[in-house]
mmCIF file of C-alpha atoms in Angstrom:
data_model
loop_
_atom_site.group_PDB
_atom_site.id
_atom_site.type_symbol
_atom_site.label_atom_id
_atom_site.label_comp_id
_atom_site.label_asym_id
_atom_site.label_seq_id
_atom_site.Cartn_x
_atom_site.Cartn_y
_atom_site.Cartn_z
ATOM 1 C CA UNK A 1 27.311 -24.130 -56.292
ATOM 2 C CA UNK A 2 26.919 -20.395 -56.110
ATOM 3 C CA UNK A 3 23.242 -20.808 -55.243
ATOM 4 C CA UNK A 4 24.126 -23.222 -52.427
ATOM 5 C CA UNK A 5 26.707 -20.767 -51.036
ATOM 6 C CA UNK A 6 24.182 -17.942 -51.239
ATOM 7 C CA UNK A 7 21.620 -20.074 -49.430
ATOM 8 C CA UNK A 8 24.117 -20.958 -46.679
ATOM 9 C CA UNK A 9 25.098 -17.294 -46.336
ATOM 10 C CA UNK A 10 21.461 -16.212 -46.016
ATOM 11 C CA UNK A 11 20.794 -18.919 -43.418
ATOM 12 C CA UNK A 12 23.823 -17.708 -41.459
ATOM 13 C CA UNK A 13 22.659 -14.112 -41.730
ATOM 14 C CA UNK A 14 19.181 -14.953 -40.466
ATOM 15 C CA UNK A 15 20.658 -16.998 -37.622
ATOM 16 C CA UNK A 16 22.904 -14.114 -36.539
ATOM 17 C CA UNK A 17 20.028 -11.635 -36.720
ATOM 18 C CA UNK A 18 17.848 -14.034 -34.775
ATOM 19 C CA UNK A 19 20.464 -14.326 -32.028
ATOM 20 C CA UNK A 20 20.877 -10.567 -31.904
ATOM 21 C CA UNK A 21 17.116 -10.109 -31.667
ATOM 22 C CA UNK A 22 16.911 -12.725 -28.920
ATOM 23 C CA UNK A 23 19.739 -11.043 -27.004
ATOM 24 C CA UNK A 24 18.022 -7.674 -27.478
ATOM 25 C CA UNK A 25 14.764 -9.076 -26.121
ATOM 26 C CA UNK A 26 16.563 -10.628 -23.161
ATOM 27 C CA UNK A 27 18.358 -7.379 -22.433
ATOM 28 C CA UNK A 28 15.087 -5.431 -22.455
ATOM 29 C CA UNK A 29 13.452 -7.520 -19.755
ATOM 30 C CA UNK A 30 11.821 -5.432 -17.034
ATOM 31 C CA UNK A 31 11.543 -6.768 -13.516
ATOM 32 C CA UNK A 32 9.274 -5.549 -10.728
ATOM 33 C CA UNK A 33 10.046 -6.617 -7.166
ATOM 34 C CA UNK A 34 7.555 -5.841 -4.412
ATOM 35 C CA UNK A 35 8.720 -6.218 -0.820
ATOM 36 C CA UNK A 36 6.198 -6.631 2.004
ATOM 37 C CA UNK A 37 6.850 -6.290 5.762
ATOM 38 C CA UNK A 38 6.000 -9.018 8.299
ATOM 39 C CA UNK A 39 2.333 -9.943 8.869
ATOM 40 C CA UNK A 40 1.121 -7.630 6.123
ATOM 41 C CA UNK A 41 -0.529 -9.882 3.550
ATOM 42 C CA UNK A 42 -4.123 -10.586 4.529
ATOM 43 C CA UNK A 43 -4.701 -7.252 6.274
ATOM 44 C CA UNK A 44 -7.828 -6.559 4.160
ATOM 45 C CA UNK A 45 -6.442 -3.078 3.604
ATOM 46 C CA UNK A 46 -3.344 -1.294 2.277
ATOM 47 C CA UNK A 47 -1.074 -4.297 1.741
ATOM 48 C CA UNK A 48 -3.744 -6.478 0.175
ATOM 49 C CA UNK A 49 -4.619 -3.576 -2.136
ATOM 50 C CA UNK A 50 -0.985 -3.278 -3.237
ATOM 51 C CA UNK A 51 -0.933 -7.002 -3.984
ATOM 52 C CA UNK A 52 -4.194 -6.736 -5.938
ATOM 53 C CA UNK A 53 -2.724 -3.836 -7.922
ATOM 54 C CA UNK A 54 0.250 -5.980 -8.958
ATOM 55 C CA UNK A 55 -2.179 -8.723 -10.026
ATOM 56 C CA UNK A 56 -4.159 -6.166 -12.072
ATOM 57 C CA UNK A 57 -0.956 -5.141 -13.839
ATOM 58 C CA UNK A 58 0.013 -8.752 -14.563
ATOM 59 C CA UNK A 59 -3.410 -9.428 -16.082
ATOM 60 C CA UNK A 60 -2.616 -6.872 -18.787
ATOM 61 C CA UNK A 61 -0.240 -9.448 -20.263
ATOM 62 C CA UNK A 62 2.647 -7.077 -20.889
ATOM 63 C CA UNK A 63 5.643 -8.607 -22.682
ATOM 64 C CA UNK A 64 9.147 -8.978 -21.254
ATOM 65 C CA UNK A 65 8.224 -8.156 -17.678
ATOM 66 C CA UNK A 66 8.441 -10.266 -14.543
ATOM 67 C CA UNK A 67 6.871 -9.564 -11.154
ATOM 68 C CA UNK A 68 8.292 -10.943 -7.929
ATOM 69 C CA UNK A 69 6.560 -10.767 -4.545
ATOM 70 C CA UNK A 70 8.772 -11.020 -1.458
ATOM 71 C CA UNK A 71 7.297 -11.417 2.019
ATOM 72 C CA UNK A 72 9.260 -11.049 5.236
ATOM 73 C CA UNK A 73 9.242 -12.861 8.560
ATOM 74 C CA UNK A 74 10.738 -9.868 10.340
ATOM 75 C CA UNK A 75 12.221 -6.438 9.700
ATOM 76 C CA UNK A 76 15.818 -7.718 9.150
ATOM 77 C CA UNK A 77 14.500 -10.085 6.472
ATOM 78 C CA UNK A 78 12.798 -7.190 4.690
ATOM 79 C CA UNK A 79 16.039 -5.212 4.789
ATOM 80 C CA UNK A 80 17.902 -8.235 3.389
ATOM 81 C CA UNK A 81 15.451 -8.420 0.472
ATOM 82 C CA UNK A 82 16.168 -4.784 -0.395
ATOM 83 C CA UNK A 83 19.942 -5.183 -0.084
ATOM 84 C CA UNK A 84 19.894 -8.344 -2.222
ATOM 85 C CA UNK A 85 17.967 -6.424 -4.887
ATOM 86 C CA UNK A 86 20.650 -3.734 -4.849
ATOM 87 C CA UNK A 87 23.469 -6.318 -5.030
ATOM 88 C CA UNK A 88 21.801 -8.039 -8.011
ATOM 89 C CA UNK A 89 21.527 -4.671 -9.717
ATOM 90 C CA UNK A 90 25.265 -4.059 -9.258
ATOM 91 C CA UNK A 91 26.156 -7.536 -10.554
ATOM 92 C CA UNK A 92 23.910 -7.249 -13.627
ATOM 93 C CA UNK A 93 24.342 -3.561 -14.366
ATOM 94 C CA UNK A 94 25.912 -4.196 -17.780
ATOM 95 C CA UNK A 95 23.054 -6.380 -19.012
ATOM 96 C CA UNK A 96 20.829 -3.378 -19.659
ATOM 97 C CA UNK A 97 17.799 -4.632 -17.733
ATOM 98 C CA UNK A 98 15.458 -2.225 -15.978
ATOM 99 C CA UNK A 99 14.315 -3.065 -12.473
ATOM 100 C CA UNK A 100 11.765 -1.464 -10.180
ATOM 101 C CA UNK A 101 11.708 -2.127 -6.442
ATOM 102 C CA UNK A 102 8.446 -1.289 -4.667
ATOM 103 C CA UNK A 103 8.983 -0.809 -0.926
ATOM 104 C CA UNK A 104 5.575 -0.987 0.732
ATOM 105 C CA UNK A 105 6.873 0.124 4.135
ATOM 106 C CA UNK A 106 9.341 3.006 3.727
ATOM 107 C CA UNK A 107 10.408 2.935 7.378
ATOM 108 C CA UNK A 108 13.118 0.372 6.525
ATOM 109 C CA UNK A 109 14.766 2.433 3.766
ATOM 110 C CA UNK A 110 17.072 4.331 6.123
ATOM 111 C CA UNK A 111 18.334 1.041 7.591
ATOM 112 C CA UNK A 112 19.797 -0.407 4.396
ATOM 113 C CA UNK A 113 23.565 -0.675 4.067
ATOM 114 C CA UNK A 114 23.942 0.684 0.526
ATOM 115 C CA UNK A 115 24.129 4.406 -0.353
ATOM 116 C CA UNK A 116 20.699 5.707 -1.357
ATOM 117 C CA UNK A 117 22.249 8.274 -3.663
ATOM 118 C CA UNK A 118 23.841 5.750 -6.042
ATOM 119 C CA UNK A 119 21.457 3.119 -7.350
ATOM 120 C CA UNK A 120 22.740 0.860 -10.139
ATOM 121 C CA UNK A 121 21.961 1.979 -13.685
ATOM 122 C CA UNK A 122 18.456 0.977 -14.740
ATOM 123 C CA UNK A 123 17.308 0.408 -11.148
ATOM 124 C CA UNK A 124 14.564 2.478 -9.542
ATOM 125 C CA UNK A 125 12.777 2.458 -6.176
ATOM 126 C CA UNK A 126 9.112 3.309 -5.677
ATOM 127 C CA UNK A 127 8.014 4.417 -2.204
ATOM 128 C CA UNK A 128 4.596 5.242 -0.803
ATOM 129 C CA UNK A 129 5.394 7.986 1.678
ATOM 130 C CA UNK A 130 4.729 11.604 2.598
ATOM 131 C CA UNK A 131 8.470 12.028 3.151
ATOM 132 C CA UNK A 132 9.421 14.102 0.128
ATOM 133 C CA UNK A 133 13.151 14.120 0.948
ATOM 134 C CA UNK A 134 13.626 10.666 -0.609
ATOM 135 C CA UNK A 135 12.770 12.148 -4.008
ATOM 136 C CA UNK A 136 16.086 14.020 -4.080
ATOM 137 C CA UNK A 137 17.901 10.732 -4.697
ATOM 138 C CA UNK A 138 18.305 9.719 -8.323
ATOM 139 C CA UNK A 139 16.126 6.723 -9.129
ATOM 140 C CA UNK A 140 13.737 7.262 -6.212
ATOM 141 C CA UNK A 141 10.043 7.898 -6.901
ATOM 142 C CA UNK A 142 7.905 8.985 -3.958
ATOM 143 C CA UNK A 143 4.124 8.743 -4.168
ATOM 144 C CA UNK A 144 2.087 10.469 -1.474
ATOM 145 C CA UNK A 145 -1.612 9.749 -1.132
ATOM 146 C CA UNK A 146 -2.803 12.744 0.892
ATOM 147 C CA UNK A 147 -5.212 11.213 3.383
ATOM 148 C CA UNK A 148 -5.735 14.219 5.656
ATOM 149 C CA UNK A 149 -8.381 16.177 3.722
ATOM 150 C CA UNK A 150 -10.612 13.170 3.013
ATOM 151 C CA UNK A 151 -10.273 12.017 6.637
ATOM 152 C CA UNK A 152 -11.157 15.515 7.846
ATOM 153 C CA UNK A 153 -14.358 15.590 5.789
ATOM 154 C CA UNK A 154 -15.227 12.079 6.960
ATOM 155 C CA UNK A 155 -14.771 13.099 10.618
ATOM 156 C CA UNK A 156 -16.820 16.250 10.168
ATOM 157 C CA UNK A 157 -19.703 14.416 8.523
ATOM 158 C CA UNK A 158 -19.553 11.663 11.115
ATOM 159 C CA UNK A 159 -19.983 14.268 13.868
ATOM 160 C CA UNK A 160 -23.189 15.489 12.239
ATOM 161 C CA UNK A 161 -24.734 12.031 11.744
ATOM 162 C CA UNK A 162 -28.167 11.725 13.361
ATOM 163 C CA UNK A 163 -28.296 7.930 13.505
ATOM 164 C CA UNK A 164 -25.084 7.372 15.469
ATOM 165 C CA UNK A 165 -24.332 7.672 19.161
ATOM 166 C CA UNK A 166 -21.472 10.135 19.598
ATOM 167 C CA UNK A 167 -18.607 10.411 20.145
ATOM 168 C CA UNK A 168 -16.892 7.324 18.680
ATOM 169 C CA UNK A 169 -14.455 5.267 20.745
ATOM 170 C CA UNK A 170 -11.000 4.743 19.260
ATOM 171 C CA UNK A 171 -9.144 1.456 19.382
ATOM 172 C CA UNK A 172 -5.623 2.074 18.161
ATOM 173 C CA UNK A 173 -2.025 1.016 18.539
ATOM 174 C CA UNK A 174 0.058 3.034 20.964
ATOM 175 C CA UNK A 175 2.268 3.919 17.992
ATOM 176 C CA UNK A 176 0.782 4.328 14.528
ATOM 177 C CA UNK A 177 2.540 4.341 11.191
ATOM 178 C CA UNK A 178 2.644 7.678 9.402
ATOM 179 C CA UNK A 179 -0.330 6.965 7.154
ATOM 180 C CA UNK A 180 -2.614 6.059 10.048
ATOM 181 C CA UNK A 181 -1.349 9.026 12.041
ATOM 182 C CA UNK A 182 -2.522 11.318 9.243
ATOM 183 C CA UNK A 183 -5.904 9.583 8.990
ATOM 184 C CA UNK A 184 -6.337 9.787 12.761
ATOM 185 C CA UNK A 185 -5.366 13.455 12.815
ATOM 186 C CA UNK A 186 -7.637 14.377 9.911
ATOM 187 C CA UNK A 187 -10.663 12.476 11.229
ATOM 188 C CA UNK A 188 -10.209 13.867 14.756
ATOM 189 C CA UNK A 189 -9.780 17.446 13.528
ATOM 190 C CA UNK A 190 -12.866 17.162 11.353
ATOM 191 C CA UNK A 191 -14.918 15.631 14.154
ATOM 192 C CA UNK A 192 -13.908 18.295 16.667
ATOM 193 C CA UNK A 193 -14.646 21.048 14.142
ATOM 194 C CA UNK A 194 -18.298 19.996 14.314
ATOM 195 C CA UNK A 195 -18.528 18.630 17.869
ATOM 196 C CA UNK A 196 -17.258 19.593 21.309
ATOM 197 C CA UNK A 197 -17.340 15.983 22.512
ATOM 198 C CA UNK A 198 -14.114 14.154 23.335
ATOM 199 C CA UNK A 199 -13.297 10.758 21.895
ATOM 200 C CA UNK A 200 -12.302 8.068 24.356
ATOM 201 C CA UNK A 201 -9.361 5.919 23.302
ATOM 202 C CA UNK A 202 -8.326 2.335 24.066
ATOM 203 C CA UNK A 203 -4.637 1.824 23.303
ATOM 204 C CA UNK A 204 -3.277 -1.525 22.140
ATOM 205 C CA UNK A 205 0.478 -2.131 22.541
ATOM 206 C CA UNK A 206 2.128 -3.367 19.355
ATOM 207 C CA UNK A 207 4.615 -6.035 20.374
ATOM 208 C CA UNK A 208 6.699 -8.499 18.366
ATOM 209 C CA UNK A 209 4.363 -11.335 19.346
ATOM 210 C CA UNK A 210 1.437 -11.873 16.972
ATOM 211 C CA UNK A 211 -0.599 -13.883 19.457
ATOM 212 C CA UNK A 212 -0.136 -11.220 22.096
ATOM 213 C CA UNK A 213 -1.325 -8.503 19.684
ATOM 214 C CA UNK A 214 -4.399 -10.561 18.780
ATOM 215 C CA UNK A 215 -5.204 -11.091 22.459
ATOM 216 C CA UNK A 216 -4.763 -7.386 23.186
ATOM 217 C CA UNK A 217 -7.115 -6.413 20.360
ATOM 218 C CA UNK A 218 -9.724 -8.931 21.523
ATOM 219 C CA UNK A 219 -9.453 -7.585 25.071
ATOM 220 C CA UNK A 220 -9.876 -3.996 23.867
ATOM 221 C CA UNK A 221 -13.048 -4.909 21.956
ATOM 222 C CA UNK A 222 -14.396 -6.772 24.972
ATOM 223 C CA UNK A 223 -13.679 -3.773 27.192
ATOM 224 C CA UNK A 224 -15.653 -1.524 24.884
ATOM 225 C CA UNK A 225 -18.580 -3.945 24.760
ATOM 226 C CA UNK A 226 -18.406 -4.606 28.509
ATOM 227 C CA UNK A 227 -18.734 -0.881 29.123
ATOM 228 C CA UNK A 228 -22.134 -1.070 27.447
ATOM 229 C CA UNK A 229 -21.079 0.596 24.210
ATOM 230 C CA UNK A 230 -22.558 -2.192 22.111
ATOM 231 C CA UNK A 231 -25.217 -0.874 19.723
ATOM 232 C CA UNK A 232 -24.580 2.544 21.234
ATOM 233 C CA UNK A 233 -21.193 4.025 20.468
ATOM 234 C CA UNK A 234 -19.190 3.424 17.344
ATOM 235 C CA UNK A 235 -15.558 2.226 17.318
ATOM 236 C CA UNK A 236 -13.003 4.016 15.147
ATOM 237 C CA UNK A 237 -10.486 1.308 14.217
ATOM 238 C CA UNK A 238 -6.816 2.297 13.847
ATOM 239 C CA UNK A 239 -5.091 -1.078 13.903
ATOM 240 C CA UNK A 240 -3.165 -0.990 10.628
ATOM 241 C CA UNK A 241 -2.510 -4.491 9.248
ATOM 242 C CA UNK A 242 -4.361 -6.069 12.208
ATOM 243 C CA UNK A 243 -7.726 -4.563 11.292
ATOM 244 C CA UNK A 244 -8.836 -8.026 10.156
ATOM 245 C CA UNK A 245 -8.427 -9.253 13.757
ATOM 246 C CA UNK A 246 -10.778 -6.517 14.923
ATOM 247 C CA UNK A 247 -13.292 -7.444 12.218
ATOM 248 C CA UNK A 248 -13.395 -11.036 13.428
ATOM 249 C CA UNK A 249 -14.118 -9.866 16.980
ATOM 250 C CA UNK A 250 -16.532 -7.088 16.045
ATOM 251 C CA UNK A 251 -18.692 -9.110 13.681
ATOM 252 C CA UNK A 252 -19.378 -11.655 16.407
ATOM 253 C CA UNK A 253 -20.798 -8.882 18.586
ATOM 254 C CA UNK A 254 -22.422 -6.619 15.962
ATOM 255 C CA UNK A 255 -20.216 -3.702 16.965
ATOM 256 C CA UNK A 256 -20.703 -0.568 14.864
ATOM 257 C CA UNK A 257 -17.381 0.760 13.560
ATOM 258 C CA UNK A 258 -15.519 3.174 11.298
ATOM 259 C CA UNK A 259 -12.815 1.406 9.308
ATOM 260 C CA UNK A 260 -10.047 1.952 6.815
ATOM 261 C CA UNK A 261 -10.287 0.390 3.340
ATOM 262 C CA UNK A 262 -13.481 -1.487 4.185
ATOM 263 C CA UNK A 263 -16.126 -2.258 1.528
ATOM 264 C CA UNK A 264 -19.094 -0.830 3.436
ATOM 265 C CA UNK A 265 -21.648 -2.873 1.506
ATOM 266 C CA UNK A 266 -20.031 -6.075 2.806
ATOM 267 C CA UNK A 267 -20.321 -5.128 6.499
ATOM 268 C CA UNK A 268 -23.715 -4.144 7.865
ATOM 269 C CA UNK A 269 -22.152 -2.714 11.034
ATOM 270 C CA UNK A 270 -19.613 -0.547 9.195
ATOM 271 C CA UNK A 271 -20.942 3.016 9.439
ATOM 272 C CA UNK A 272 -18.188 4.664 7.409
ATOM 273 C CA UNK A 273 -14.881 3.789 5.818
ATOM 274 C CA UNK A 274 -11.992 5.875 4.527
ATOM 275 C CA UNK A 275 -11.027 3.992 1.393
ATOM 276 C CA UNK A 276 -7.647 4.255 -0.297
ATOM 277 C CA UNK A 277 -7.621 2.587 -3.700
ATOM 278 C CA UNK A 278 -3.996 1.487 -3.705
ATOM 279 C CA UNK A 279 -4.873 -1.353 -6.077
ATOM 280 C CA UNK A 280 -5.852 1.078 -8.834
ATOM 281 C CA UNK A 281 -2.931 3.380 -7.988
ATOM 282 C CA UNK A 282 -0.428 0.513 -8.025
ATOM 283 C CA UNK A 283 -1.676 -0.719 -11.392
ATOM 284 C CA UNK A 284 -1.536 2.791 -12.876
ATOM 285 C CA UNK A 285 1.997 3.409 -11.578
ATOM 286 C CA UNK A 286 3.361 0.088 -12.836
ATOM 287 C CA UNK A 287 1.723 0.657 -16.218
ATOM 288 C CA UNK A 288 3.264 4.111 -16.512
ATOM 289 C CA UNK A 289 6.690 2.810 -15.476
ATOM 290 C CA UNK A 290 6.441 -0.015 -18.029
ATOM 291 C CA UNK A 291 5.306 2.241 -20.868
ATOM 292 C CA UNK A 292 7.517 5.275 -20.182
ATOM 293 C CA UNK A 293 10.385 3.571 -18.344
ATOM 294 C CA UNK A 294 10.096 6.409 -15.857
ATOM 295 C CA UNK A 295 8.033 7.881 -13.016
ATOM 296 C CA UNK A 296 7.963 11.368 -11.456
ATOM 297 C CA UNK A 297 10.399 11.962 -8.598
ATOM 298 C CA UNK A 298 7.498 13.036 -6.393
ATOM 299 C CA UNK A 299 3.773 13.001 -6.981
ATOM 300 C CA UNK A 300 0.885 13.654 -4.614
ATOM 301 C CA UNK A 301 -2.720 12.577 -5.005
ATOM 302 C CA UNK A 302 -5.571 14.028 -2.966
ATOM 303 C CA UNK A 303 -9.337 13.898 -2.670
ATOM 304 C CA UNK A 304 -9.751 15.148 -6.235
ATOM 305 C CA UNK A 305 -8.136 11.952 -7.514
ATOM 306 C CA UNK A 306 -9.735 8.547 -8.000
ATOM 307 C CA UNK A 307 -7.466 6.983 -5.409
ATOM 308 C CA UNK A 308 -9.063 8.040 -2.101
ATOM 309 C CA UNK A 309 -12.574 8.690 -0.830
ATOM 310 C CA UNK A 310 -14.816 7.942 2.110
ATOM 311 C CA UNK A 311 -17.919 5.796 1.919
ATOM 312 C CA UNK A 312 -20.975 6.050 4.156
ATOM 313 C CA UNK A 313 -23.473 3.356 5.042
ATOM 314 C CA UNK A 314 -27.106 4.258 4.255
ATOM 315 C CA UNK A 315 -28.090 2.459 7.472
ATOM 316 C CA UNK A 316 -26.429 5.129 9.595
ATOM 317 C CA UNK A 317 -26.510 8.259 7.449
ATOM 318 C CA UNK A 318 -29.674 9.852 6.138
ATOM 319 C CA UNK A 319 -29.655 10.396 2.406
ATOM 320 C CA UNK A 320 -29.471 14.028 1.367
#
């Protein structure tokens, strides 16, 4: 009888410990939520790289972590995603989970309704931005990929290329996001440091109508080609998430171009590309957050890192 009671007691003890372990495992679940703006996935650039970086992280097979990808039909929807994440954090604050929100377009952060200075316990926000002020808020982690210096060197070397007709012609939106502004500024400064030629620019209005934007980009490419620039001058593409639209138009007409985040080997007519390896950076950041449960408040990577470079096509640049 005593043996039976001892056996029952041990079974009970193991059951209790098992429940406690299960509860502990449930409470240690980490969740990563990545929010994308409208029309971003499929851009063959920054946003696709972020998505690939999340996939790289998931392939590591880390335990007790979930990744959620949220796309948006419009800016209000993106803001709603962020506010819902905050509300869930408030509701589940006592559960002890750790949650990371990755905001791929930081322009919406100032439009949220919750106070930035008081995130729920265990909740952090990762931003890709050159705006260091966000890092003063507890739980915010700002990552700045300094694109100016690499873009400057790319522009300078482009200006000295012997196999390209200069200067390049820009096709860009009338208003650029901050990242593309920096790339444009760096490339232009570098080009003008080596050349006195002025770059002509075709501006494309960025409206709320996708079809209208596509038509405007197609018209801009046609205008360049119609002005007899084909096979002569090179187009510097500054069309953010709509670069893929340009590629579709340009490849049909063999237009030489400078792109952003383009695998040069895959495009014969791509003379040069400023490549930001956000896939590798995203994977490294998520891995560090998972392992250390923390990230720096602010960190900047430049041309000495593995996350940004420019690539030249051997068809247009003589080998040194």
